[in-house]
Amino acid sequence: MKANKSGSEQKQKSESIGRRGFLALGSALAGSAMMGGKAAAADSYPPKDPDWSLMLGPGVVDRPYGQPSQFVKGVIRRNVPWLTATQESSVSFTPLQDQPGIITANGLFFERYHGGRATVDPAQHRLMIHGMLERPLLLTMDDIRRFPSVSRIHFIECPANGGMEWRAAQLNSLQFTHGMVSCAEWTGVKLSTLLDEVGLKKDAKWALVEGADAAHMDRSLPIEKCLDDVLVVYGQNGEALRPEQGFPLRLIVPGWQGNVNIKWLRRIQIGDQPWFTREETSKYTELMKDGTVRGFTWLIYAKSVITFPCPEKPLKGAGIYEIRGFAWSGKGKVTHVDVSTDGGVNWERAKLQDPVLPKALTRFTHEWRWDGKPTLLQSRCVDETGFVQPTISELRAVRGVNGIYNNNAIQTWQVKPDGSVYDVQLA
Ligand SMILES: Nc1nc2c(c(=O)[nH]1)N[C@H]1C(S)=C(S)[C@@H](COP(=O)(O)O)O[C@H]1N2
Ligand SMILES: [Mo]
């Protein structure tokens, strides 16, 4: 890049200059690798033929079920050992720092169990629909597959995502601060289709949905939501639902807290009032600043996070980078994401990458020239209802710090001169 361009000219042409800058960086890195300790590896660089191109590889069905490359190690779900007393009532986190697109690989989808991962035989599994309706039903998996089907891409986020960061930044890791969100393409039946089949009675206002795991996890859902976009799914990203996600059948409640997305779904009871189950009294309520408790806080509000750079993915020297991240909202589509490279003083509009889908992870990118100085990176999501992702101070002013759930605060990553990145909070 020429050094003698005026500031305004550089700004106008930042797109094209940026692109050339990226390329220059690429060749510089290759050059330094050749001169460094990796000289031997240069024997395999083009135009020479590397060893692996001089012999046949394993043939088809060498691995009847595919796996990631043996060189992709460490891209795995992880847990925080001190967080829970047992592994059966616990959570593992998605490595968002290594997720390139909006779909989470099935093997990396975060897990949240209240009673461990149930092993359910699909031939023995039944879904019972009963209560205030005309025709109660006991459905087999074959029955469920005969109904008209739909496929939708939606995130699931546990509202405890970020719950360890209410008082202070304490986990120096994107995987642990944000990895309780994942996104998949789900295939199954609209719950409204099933409810149409059973015929709701006039006073039907609520549904109790219950799982077949040891926790028998159950939640009350308002009938309006059930008739809107709730799905009963058996397919996940091109294959059967994974056991971790509730094989053979789970509920998807788009944009609502993870815990209402009941896995190993076995029962739907229709009634005229909520059940006030353990999960909506003792659990999944929020202790507010004034000592009152909020319940039935179902919605996931607008949220975003920068996934590159992040603590797991530091910067390698000053230069041009593409800041990358995900944004999502339980209210609908993400309309824009702003990025700040100076701790929230100035904001620039990031690019949203297709597809931009309602209640799905949405990818954003932003070109940035890092001057090598310490700085603070942030992203801020705005959804189609105009809701703006808040700062942690704004959230604390309303909710205090007693709660665990629904921390959708703007994340701040501190970049140090050596390129390392830290989880911090601004006062
Ligand atoms: N039956 C049953 N359903 C359940 C749970 C459970 O423990 N049992 N956990 C809930 C919680 S708290 C969350 S956040 C989501 C997590 O879904 P995932 O494990 O597929 O990521 O499932 C929900 N559905
Ligand atoms: Mo959850």
Short mmCIF file of C-alpha atoms and ligand atoms in Angstrom, two decimals:
data_model
loop_
_atom_site.label_atom_id
_atom_site.label_comp_id
_atom_site.label_asym_id
_atom_site.label_seq_id
_atom_site.Cartn_x
_atom_site.Cartn_y
_atom_site.Cartn_z
CA MET A 1 0.00 0.00 0.00
CA LYS A 2 1.27 3.50 -0.86
CA ALA A 3 2.09 5.61 2.16
CA ASN A 4 1.59 8.99 0.52
CA LYS A 5 -2.19 8.94 0.14
CA SER A 6 -4.20 11.60 1.93
CA GLY A 7 -6.46 10.49 4.78
CA SER A 8 -9.72 11.25 2.99
CA GLU A 9 -8.64 9.48 -0.17
CA GLN A 10 -7.71 6.45 1.89
CA LYS A 11 -11.07 6.48 3.56
CA GLN A 12 -12.95 6.67 0.25
CA LYS A 13 -11.02 3.79 -1.18
CA SER A 14 -10.78 1.81 2.01
CA GLU A 15 -12.52 -1.17 0.38
CA SER A 16 -10.02 -1.67 -2.42
CA ILE A 17 -7.02 -0.65 -0.34
CA GLY A 18 -8.16 -3.09 2.29
CA ARG A 19 -8.27 -5.92 -0.18
CA ARG A 20 -4.73 -5.27 -1.41
CA GLY A 21 -3.62 -5.04 2.20
CA PHE A 22 -4.98 -8.49 2.95
CA LEU A 23 -3.07 -9.96 0.01
CA ALA A 24 0.19 -8.28 0.97
CA LEU A 25 -0.12 -9.74 4.45
CA GLY A 26 -0.69 -13.22 3.02
CA SER A 27 2.47 -13.30 0.95
CA ALA A 28 4.52 -11.76 3.75
CA LEU A 29 3.48 -14.56 6.09
CA ALA A 30 4.33 -17.26 3.57
CA GLY A 31 7.73 -15.67 3.04
CA SER A 32 8.56 -15.55 6.71
CA ALA A 33 7.50 -19.16 7.21
CA MET A 34 9.94 -20.26 4.51
CA MET A 35 12.80 -18.37 6.10
CA GLY A 36 11.97 -19.53 9.61
CA GLY A 37 12.34 -22.92 11.26
CA LYS A 38 9.83 -24.44 8.89
CA ALA A 39 12.23 -24.64 5.95
CA ALA A 40 11.65 -28.39 5.59
CA ALA A 41 7.93 -27.88 5.12
CA ALA A 42 8.71 -25.71 2.09
CA ASP A 43 9.52 -28.95 0.23
CA SER A 44 5.78 -29.58 0.08
CA TYR A 45 4.76 -26.12 -1.16
CA PRO A 46 3.65 -25.64 -4.75
CA PRO A 47 5.04 -26.14 -7.30
CA LYS A 48 6.63 -29.16 -5.56
CA ASP A 49 4.50 -32.24 -4.86
CA PRO A 50 3.83 -32.92 -1.17
CA ASP A 51 4.05 -36.51 0.14
CA TRP A 52 0.31 -36.88 0.38
CA SER A 53 -0.11 -36.28 -3.32
CA LEU A 54 2.26 -39.11 -4.21
CA MET A 55 0.12 -41.98 -2.93
CA LEU A 56 -3.49 -43.09 -2.99
CA GLY A 57 -5.65 -42.21 -0.04
CA PRO A 58 -8.19 -44.46 1.70
CA GLY A 59 -11.20 -45.26 -0.48
CA VAL A 60 -14.88 -44.60 -0.01
CA VAL A 61 -16.57 -45.87 3.16
CA ASP A 62 -13.17 -46.15 4.82
CA ARG A 63 -15.12 -44.11 7.34
CA PRO A 64 -18.83 -44.87 6.86
CA TYR A 65 -19.65 -41.95 9.14
CA GLY A 66 -17.37 -38.99 8.43
CA GLN A 67 -15.23 -37.15 10.94
CA PRO A 68 -13.40 -33.83 11.01
CA SER A 69 -9.83 -33.81 9.70
CA GLN A 70 -7.27 -35.30 12.07
CA PHE A 71 -5.61 -31.88 11.94
CA VAL A 72 -8.63 -30.22 13.50
CA LYS A 73 -8.02 -30.99 17.13
CA GLY A 74 -9.38 -29.06 20.05
CA VAL A 75 -12.51 -27.89 18.26
CA ILE A 76 -14.74 -29.60 20.81
CA ARG A 77 -17.45 -28.90 23.35
CA ARG A 78 -16.00 -27.99 26.72
CA ASN A 79 -17.41 -27.59 30.21
CA VAL A 80 -16.44 -25.50 33.22
CA PRO A 81 -15.75 -28.12 35.94
CA TRP A 82 -16.47 -25.86 38.93
CA LEU A 83 -19.77 -24.63 37.53
CA THR A 84 -21.97 -27.61 38.44
CA ALA A 85 -21.85 -30.31 41.10
CA THR A 86 -22.46 -33.16 38.65
CA GLN A 87 -21.98 -33.86 34.96
CA GLU A 88 -25.58 -35.08 34.64
CA SER A 89 -27.02 -31.70 35.53
CA SER A 90 -24.61 -29.55 33.62
CA VAL A 91 -23.74 -27.79 30.41
CA SER A 92 -21.10 -27.96 27.70
CA PHE A 93 -20.26 -25.02 25.47
CA THR A 94 -19.99 -24.68 21.68
CA PRO A 95 -16.56 -23.55 20.37
CA LEU A 96 -17.96 -20.46 18.61
CA GLN A 97 -14.40 -19.30 17.98
CA ASP A 98 -14.12 -22.09 15.40
CA GLN A 99 -17.61 -21.92 13.88
CA PRO A 100 -17.22 -20.47 10.38
CA GLY A 101 -20.89 -20.08 9.36
CA ILE A 102 -24.27 -19.77 11.05
CA ILE A 103 -24.82 -23.55 11.38
CA THR A 104 -23.36 -25.33 14.39
CA ALA A 105 -22.04 -28.80 13.55
CA ASN A 106 -24.14 -31.44 15.27
CA GLY A 107 -21.16 -32.78 17.19
CA LEU A 108 -20.45 -29.29 18.55
CA PHE A 109 -23.98 -28.18 19.47
CA PHE A 110 -23.97 -27.14 23.14
CA GLU A 111 -25.50 -29.61 25.62
CA ARG A 112 -27.64 -28.79 28.59
CA TYR A 113 -28.98 -31.63 30.69
CA HIS A 114 -30.94 -31.61 33.92
CA GLY A 115 -30.82 -35.38 34.26
CA GLY A 116 -28.19 -36.57 31.82
CA ARG A 117 -28.54 -37.54 28.16
CA ALA A 118 -31.52 -39.89 27.79
CA THR A 119 -31.19 -42.93 25.53
CA VAL A 120 -34.62 -43.28 23.92
CA ASP A 121 -35.61 -46.15 21.61
CA PRO A 122 -37.60 -44.52 18.80
CA ALA A 123 -39.66 -47.68 18.27
CA GLN A 124 -40.81 -47.52 21.91
CA HIS A 125 -41.18 -43.76 22.06
CA ARG A 126 -44.65 -42.19 22.06
CA LEU A 127 -45.88 -38.61 22.08
CA MET A 128 -49.07 -38.19 24.09
CA ILE A 129 -51.27 -35.17 23.42
CA HIS A 130 -54.12 -34.84 25.89
CA GLY A 131 -56.10 -32.42 28.07
CA MET A 132 -58.54 -29.77 26.87
CA LEU A 133 -58.97 -31.06 23.35
CA GLU A 134 -61.41 -33.08 21.23
CA ARG A 135 -59.30 -36.10 20.20
CA PRO A 136 -56.42 -37.09 22.53
CA LEU A 137 -53.67 -38.91 20.66
CA LEU A 138 -50.79 -41.26 21.33
CA LEU A 139 -48.40 -40.89 18.38
CA THR A 140 -45.56 -43.13 17.23
CA MET A 141 -42.53 -41.67 15.48
CA ASP A 142 -43.92 -43.07 12.19
CA ASP A 143 -47.20 -41.23 12.83
CA ILE A 144 -45.32 -37.99 13.42
CA ARG A 145 -43.34 -38.34 10.20
CA ARG A 146 -46.57 -38.68 8.20
CA PHE A 147 -47.66 -35.13 9.01
CA PRO A 148 -46.71 -32.30 6.61
CA SER A 149 -43.15 -31.24 7.44
CA VAL A 150 -41.20 -28.00 7.48
CA SER A 151 -37.50 -27.09 7.85
CA ARG A 152 -36.34 -23.96 9.67
CA ILE A 153 -33.00 -22.56 10.78
CA HIS A 154 -33.08 -21.36 14.40
CA PHE A 155 -30.69 -20.78 17.25
CA ILE A 156 -31.13 -22.22 20.72
CA GLU A 157 -29.66 -20.17 23.55
CA CYS A 158 -29.71 -21.11 27.21
CA PRO A 159 -30.61 -17.92 29.13
CA ALA A 160 -27.75 -18.79 31.52
CA ASN A 161 -25.35 -17.97 28.65
CA GLY A 162 -23.18 -15.19 30.08
CA GLY A 163 -24.68 -15.83 33.52
CA MET A 164 -21.24 -16.07 35.09
CA GLU A 165 -20.42 -12.51 33.99
CA TRP A 166 -23.09 -10.53 35.85
CA ARG A 167 -20.76 -9.30 38.60
CA ALA A 168 -17.46 -9.20 36.71
CA ALA A 169 -15.65 -10.55 33.69
CA GLN A 170 -14.45 -13.86 35.04
CA LEU A 171 -14.05 -16.24 32.10
CA ASN A 172 -11.35 -15.36 29.64
CA SER A 173 -12.88 -17.34 26.80
CA LEU A 174 -15.46 -16.80 24.07
CA GLN A 175 -16.44 -20.46 24.35
CA PHE A 176 -17.37 -20.02 28.02
CA THR A 177 -18.84 -16.51 27.89
CA HIS A 178 -21.06 -17.17 24.84
CA GLY A 179 -20.96 -20.88 23.92
CA MET A 180 -24.43 -21.72 25.23
CA VAL A 181 -25.87 -20.67 21.88
CA SER A 182 -25.89 -22.88 18.80
CA CYS A 183 -27.86 -22.86 15.54
CA ALA A 184 -29.20 -25.64 13.34
CA GLU A 185 -31.62 -26.46 10.57
CA TRP A 186 -34.49 -28.32 12.21
CA THR A 187 -37.00 -30.51 10.38
CA GLY A 188 -40.30 -31.71 11.74
CA VAL A 189 -43.96 -30.84 12.14
CA LYS A 190 -45.43 -27.51 13.13
CA LEU A 191 -47.03 -27.87 16.54
CA SER A 192 -50.07 -26.05 15.09
CA THR A 193 -50.50 -28.96 12.64
CA LEU A 194 -50.64 -31.45 15.53
CA LEU A 195 -52.96 -29.22 17.56
CA ASP A 196 -55.23 -28.92 14.54
CA GLU A 197 -55.41 -32.72 14.44
CA VAL A 198 -56.41 -33.04 18.11
CA GLY A 199 -58.83 -30.10 18.04
CA LEU A 200 -58.34 -27.54 20.82
CA LYS A 201 -61.31 -26.83 23.08
CA LYS A 202 -62.50 -23.26 23.43
CA ASP A 203 -60.77 -22.54 26.74
CA ALA A 204 -57.42 -24.05 25.75
CA LYS A 205 -54.88 -21.38 26.70
CA TRP A 206 -51.71 -23.23 27.75
CA ALA A 207 -49.67 -26.30 26.86
CA LEU A 208 -47.48 -28.29 29.23
CA VAL A 209 -44.56 -29.85 27.36
CA GLU A 210 -42.63 -32.68 29.03
CA GLY A 211 -39.47 -34.65 28.29
CA ALA A 212 -38.75 -38.37 28.61
CA ASP A 213 -35.40 -37.91 30.37
CA ALA A 214 -34.77 -38.58 34.07
CA ALA A 215 -35.52 -34.90 34.77
CA HIS A 216 -38.94 -35.16 33.07
CA MET A 217 -38.33 -31.51 32.38
CA ASP A 218 -41.59 -29.67 31.83
CA ARG A 219 -42.64 -26.12 31.00
CA SER A 220 -45.90 -24.24 30.40
CA LEU A 221 -46.24 -22.46 27.07
CA PRO A 222 -48.97 -20.02 26.02
CA ILE A 223 -51.14 -21.43 23.25
CA GLU A 224 -50.54 -18.37 21.00
CA LYS A 225 -46.86 -19.24 20.76
CA CYS A 226 -47.69 -22.93 20.18
CA LEU A 227 -49.94 -21.98 17.26
CA ASP A 228 -47.40 -19.50 15.90
CA ASP A 229 -43.98 -20.99 15.09
CA VAL A 230 -43.27 -23.86 17.52
CA LEU A 231 -41.96 -27.05 15.89
CA VAL A 232 -41.85 -30.70 16.94
CA VAL A 233 -38.65 -31.86 15.23
CA TYR A 234 -36.84 -35.10 14.40
CA GLY A 235 -34.22 -33.76 11.95
CA GLN A 236 -31.10 -31.71 12.68
CA ASN A 237 -28.72 -30.47 9.98
CA GLY A 238 -29.18 -33.27 7.49
CA GLU A 239 -29.55 -36.20 9.86
CA ALA A 240 -31.69 -37.47 12.70
CA LEU A 241 -31.75 -35.33 15.82
CA ARG A 242 -28.67 -36.13 17.91
CA PRO A 243 -29.18 -37.86 21.30
CA GLU A 244 -27.63 -34.76 22.89
CA GLN A 245 -30.37 -32.64 21.30
CA GLY A 246 -33.27 -34.93 22.29
CA PHE A 247 -33.41 -37.87 19.86
CA PRO A 248 -35.88 -38.91 18.59
CA LEU A 249 -38.11 -35.85 19.15
CA ARG A 250 -37.80 -32.38 20.60
CA LEU A 251 -39.63 -29.10 20.74
CA ILE A 252 -38.20 -26.02 19.03
CA VAL A 253 -39.62 -22.78 20.40
CA PRO A 254 -38.00 -20.23 18.07
CA GLY A 255 -36.42 -17.25 19.82
CA TRP A 256 -37.40 -18.35 23.32
CA GLN A 257 -35.13 -19.47 26.14
CA GLY A 258 -33.39 -22.80 25.63
CA ASN A 259 -35.14 -24.44 28.59
CA VAL A 260 -38.57 -24.39 26.95
CA ASN A 261 -37.16 -26.31 23.95
CA ILE A 262 -38.03 -29.64 25.60
CA LYS A 263 -35.90 -32.57 24.46
CA TRP A 264 -36.98 -36.24 24.25
CA LEU A 265 -40.52 -34.81 23.98
CA ARG A 266 -43.10 -37.29 25.28
CA ARG A 267 -46.17 -35.37 26.41
CA ILE A 268 -48.15 -32.26 25.57
CA GLN A 269 -51.03 -31.46 27.89
CA ILE A 270 -53.48 -28.72 27.01
CA GLY A 271 -55.05 -26.63 29.77
CA ASP A 272 -56.47 -23.24 30.62
CA GLN A 273 -53.71 -22.01 32.93
CA PRO A 274 -49.95 -22.42 33.43
CA TRP A 275 -48.74 -25.28 35.63
CA PHE A 276 -46.10 -23.37 37.62
CA THR A 277 -43.72 -26.30 37.41
CA ARG A 278 -40.43 -26.37 39.31
CA GLU A 279 -38.74 -24.98 36.19
CA GLU A 280 -40.88 -21.83 36.28
CA THR A 281 -40.91 -21.18 40.02
CA SER A 282 -37.72 -22.32 41.72
CA LYS A 283 -35.74 -22.25 38.45
CA TYR A 284 -35.74 -19.92 35.46
CA THR A 285 -37.04 -16.94 37.40
CA GLU A 286 -35.02 -13.77 37.93
CA LEU A 287 -34.32 -12.14 41.26
CA MET A 288 -34.49 -8.40 40.62
CA LYS A 289 -32.71 -5.53 42.34
CA ASP A 290 -35.69 -4.74 44.58
CA GLY A 291 -36.06 -8.34 45.77
CA THR A 292 -39.05 -9.16 43.55
CA VAL A 293 -38.89 -12.10 41.17
CA ARG A 294 -39.71 -12.13 37.47
CA GLY A 295 -41.11 -15.30 35.93
CA PHE A 296 -42.04 -16.46 32.43
CA THR A 297 -39.32 -14.36 30.84
CA TRP A 298 -39.25 -16.39 27.68
CA LEU A 299 -37.75 -14.12 25.06
CA ILE A 300 -34.11 -14.00 24.02
CA TYR A 301 -33.34 -10.34 23.36
CA ALA A 302 -30.96 -8.93 20.73
CA LYS A 303 -27.39 -10.03 21.32
CA SER A 304 -24.10 -10.27 19.46
CA VAL A 305 -20.47 -11.16 20.01
CA ILE A 306 -17.21 -10.81 18.11
CA THR A 307 -15.83 -14.30 17.46
CA PHE A 308 -12.63 -13.04 15.79
CA PRO A 309 -10.56 -11.78 17.42
CA CYS A 310 -11.36 -13.23 20.83
CA PRO A 311 -9.36 -14.71 23.72
CA GLU A 312 -8.98 -18.01 21.84
CA LYS A 313 -8.09 -16.27 18.55
CA PRO A 314 -5.55 -13.50 19.14
CA LEU A 315 -4.20 -11.10 16.51
CA LYS A 316 -0.83 -11.64 14.88
CA GLY A 317 0.69 -8.20 14.50
CA ALA A 318 -0.63 -4.86 13.31
CA GLY A 319 -2.38 -4.82 9.94
CA ILE A 320 -5.69 -5.36 8.24
CA TYR A 321 -8.15 -7.82 9.69
CA GLU A 322 -11.73 -8.88 9.18
CA ILE A 323 -13.54 -8.68 12.51
CA ARG A 324 -16.13 -11.49 12.53
CA GLY A 325 -19.02 -12.37 14.76
CA PHE A 326 -22.56 -13.55 15.27
CA ALA A 327 -25.70 -11.61 16.13
CA TRP A 328 -29.14 -12.96 16.99
CA SER A 329 -32.54 -11.95 18.33
CA GLY A 330 -35.48 -13.96 19.59
CA LYS A 331 -37.81 -11.26 18.28
CA GLY A 332 -37.00 -11.77 14.60
CA LYS A 333 -34.32 -10.71 12.16
CA VAL A 334 -31.15 -8.82 12.96
CA THR A 335 -31.33 -5.54 11.04
CA HIS A 336 -27.84 -4.31 11.77
CA VAL A 337 -24.73 -4.73 13.83
CA ASP A 338 -22.39 -1.89 14.77
CA VAL A 339 -18.77 -2.49 15.67
CA SER A 340 -16.61 -0.25 17.85
CA THR A 341 -12.82 -0.51 17.82
CA ASP A 342 -12.39 2.11 20.56
CA GLY A 343 -14.43 0.84 23.49
CA GLY A 344 -17.80 2.18 22.39
CA VAL A 345 -16.86 5.80 21.57
CA ASN A 346 -17.30 5.47 17.81
CA TRP A 347 -19.43 2.89 16.00
CA GLU A 348 -19.29 1.67 12.42
CA ARG A 349 -21.86 -0.41 10.59
CA ALA A 350 -20.74 -3.99 10.03
CA LYS A 351 -21.73 -6.06 6.97
CA LEU A 352 -24.37 -8.72 7.52
CA GLN A 353 -23.62 -11.90 5.60
CA ASP A 354 -26.42 -13.88 3.96
CA PRO A 355 -28.59 -15.59 4.93
CA VAL A 356 -30.18 -13.21 7.42
CA LEU A 357 -32.98 -15.30 8.92
CA PRO A 358 -35.41 -14.60 11.77
CA LYS A 359 -34.42 -16.11 15.13
CA ALA A 360 -31.21 -17.53 13.66
CA LEU A 361 -27.55 -16.75 14.14
CA THR A 362 -26.55 -14.01 11.71
CA ARG A 363 -22.96 -13.49 10.66
CA PHE A 364 -21.38 -10.06 10.55
CA THR A 365 -17.98 -8.93 9.30
CA HIS A 366 -16.10 -5.65 9.51
CA GLU A 367 -12.78 -4.68 7.94
CA TRP A 368 -10.38 -3.11 10.41
CA ARG A 369 -6.82 -1.86 10.34
CA TRP A 370 -5.18 -2.52 13.68
CA ASP A 371 -2.37 -0.08 14.46
CA GLY A 372 -0.87 -2.40 17.06
CA LYS A 373 -1.99 -0.24 19.98
CA PRO A 374 -4.10 -1.47 22.91
CA THR A 375 -7.78 -1.16 22.18
CA LEU A 376 -11.27 -2.34 23.08
CA LEU A 377 -13.54 -4.14 20.60
CA GLN A 378 -17.32 -4.31 20.88
CA SER A 379 -20.32 -5.27 18.76
CA ARG A 380 -23.91 -4.09 19.19
CA CYS A 381 -26.96 -5.76 17.63
CA VAL A 382 -30.20 -4.06 16.62
CA ASP A 383 -33.17 -6.23 15.65
CA GLU A 384 -36.19 -5.62 13.42
CA THR A 385 -38.24 -4.33 16.37
CA GLY A 386 -35.59 -1.62 16.92
CA PHE A 387 -34.36 -3.24 20.14
CA VAL A 388 -30.75 -2.23 20.81
CA GLN A 389 -28.38 -4.59 22.64
CA PRO A 390 -27.57 -2.94 26.00
CA THR A 391 -24.29 -2.45 27.86
CA ILE A 392 -23.63 -4.45 31.04
CA SER A 393 -23.99 -1.22 33.10
CA GLU A 394 -27.41 -0.56 31.57
CA LEU A 395 -28.49 -4.11 32.43
CA ARG A 396 -27.17 -3.89 35.98
CA ALA A 397 -28.99 -0.57 36.53
CA VAL A 398 -32.30 -2.34 35.87
CA ARG A 399 -31.67 -5.85 37.19
CA GLY A 400 -28.86 -5.62 39.69
CA VAL A 401 -26.44 -8.55 39.87
CA ASN A 402 -28.47 -11.20 41.71
CA GLY A 403 -29.72 -12.94 38.61
CA ILE A 404 -28.16 -15.52 36.36
CA TYR A 405 -30.34 -15.31 33.31
CA ASN A 406 -30.73 -13.19 30.21
CA ASN A 407 -27.39 -11.42 30.09
CA ASN A 408 -27.43 -10.04 26.55
CA ALA A 409 -24.87 -7.33 27.28
CA ILE A 410 -22.42 -5.95 24.74
CA GLN A 411 -19.18 -7.92 25.08
CA THR A 412 -15.90 -6.04 25.34
CA TRP A 413 -12.67 -7.66 24.17
CA GLN A 414 -9.47 -5.91 25.20
CA VAL A 415 -6.67 -6.18 22.64
CA LYS A 416 -3.13 -5.84 24.02
CA PRO A 417 -0.11 -4.73 21.95
CA ASP A 418 1.06 -8.34 21.61
CA GLY A 419 -2.27 -9.19 19.99
CA SER A 420 -3.65 -11.17 22.93
CA VAL A 421 -7.34 -10.64 23.69
CA TYR A 422 -9.05 -10.48 27.09
CA ASP A 423 -12.59 -10.57 28.45
CA VAL A 424 -13.13 -7.22 30.22
CA GLN A 425 -16.03 -5.05 31.33
CA LEU A 426 -16.17 -1.26 31.12
CA ALA A 427 -17.42 0.62 34.16
N1 LIG B 1 -36.17 -32.99 28.54
C1 LIG B 1 -35.28 -32.00 28.67
N2 LIG B 1 -35.35 -30.96 27.81
C2 LIG B 1 -34.47 -29.95 27.91
C3 LIG B 1 -33.48 -29.94 28.92
C4 LIG B 1 -33.42 -31.06 29.80
O1 LIG B 1 -32.57 -31.15 30.68
N3 LIG B 1 -34.34 -32.06 29.63
N4 LIG B 1 -32.64 -28.84 29.03
C5 LIG B 1 -33.20 -27.59 28.52
C6 LIG B 1 -32.28 -26.49 28.55
S1 LIG B 1 -32.07 -25.71 30.04
C7 LIG B 1 -31.71 -25.98 27.39
S2 LIG B 1 -30.76 -24.59 27.44
C8 LIG B 1 -31.88 -26.68 26.10
C9 LIG B 1 -30.52 -27.00 25.53
O2 LIG B 1 -30.65 -27.69 24.31
P1 LIG B 1 -29.39 -28.49 23.76
O3 LIG B 1 -28.91 -29.41 24.85
O4 LIG B 1 -29.88 -29.20 22.55
O5 LIG B 1 -28.35 -27.46 23.42
O6 LIG B 1 -32.64 -27.87 26.21
C10 LIG B 1 -33.74 -27.76 27.11
N5 LIG B 1 -34.55 -28.93 27.01
MO MO B 2 -30.88 -23.74 29.72
#
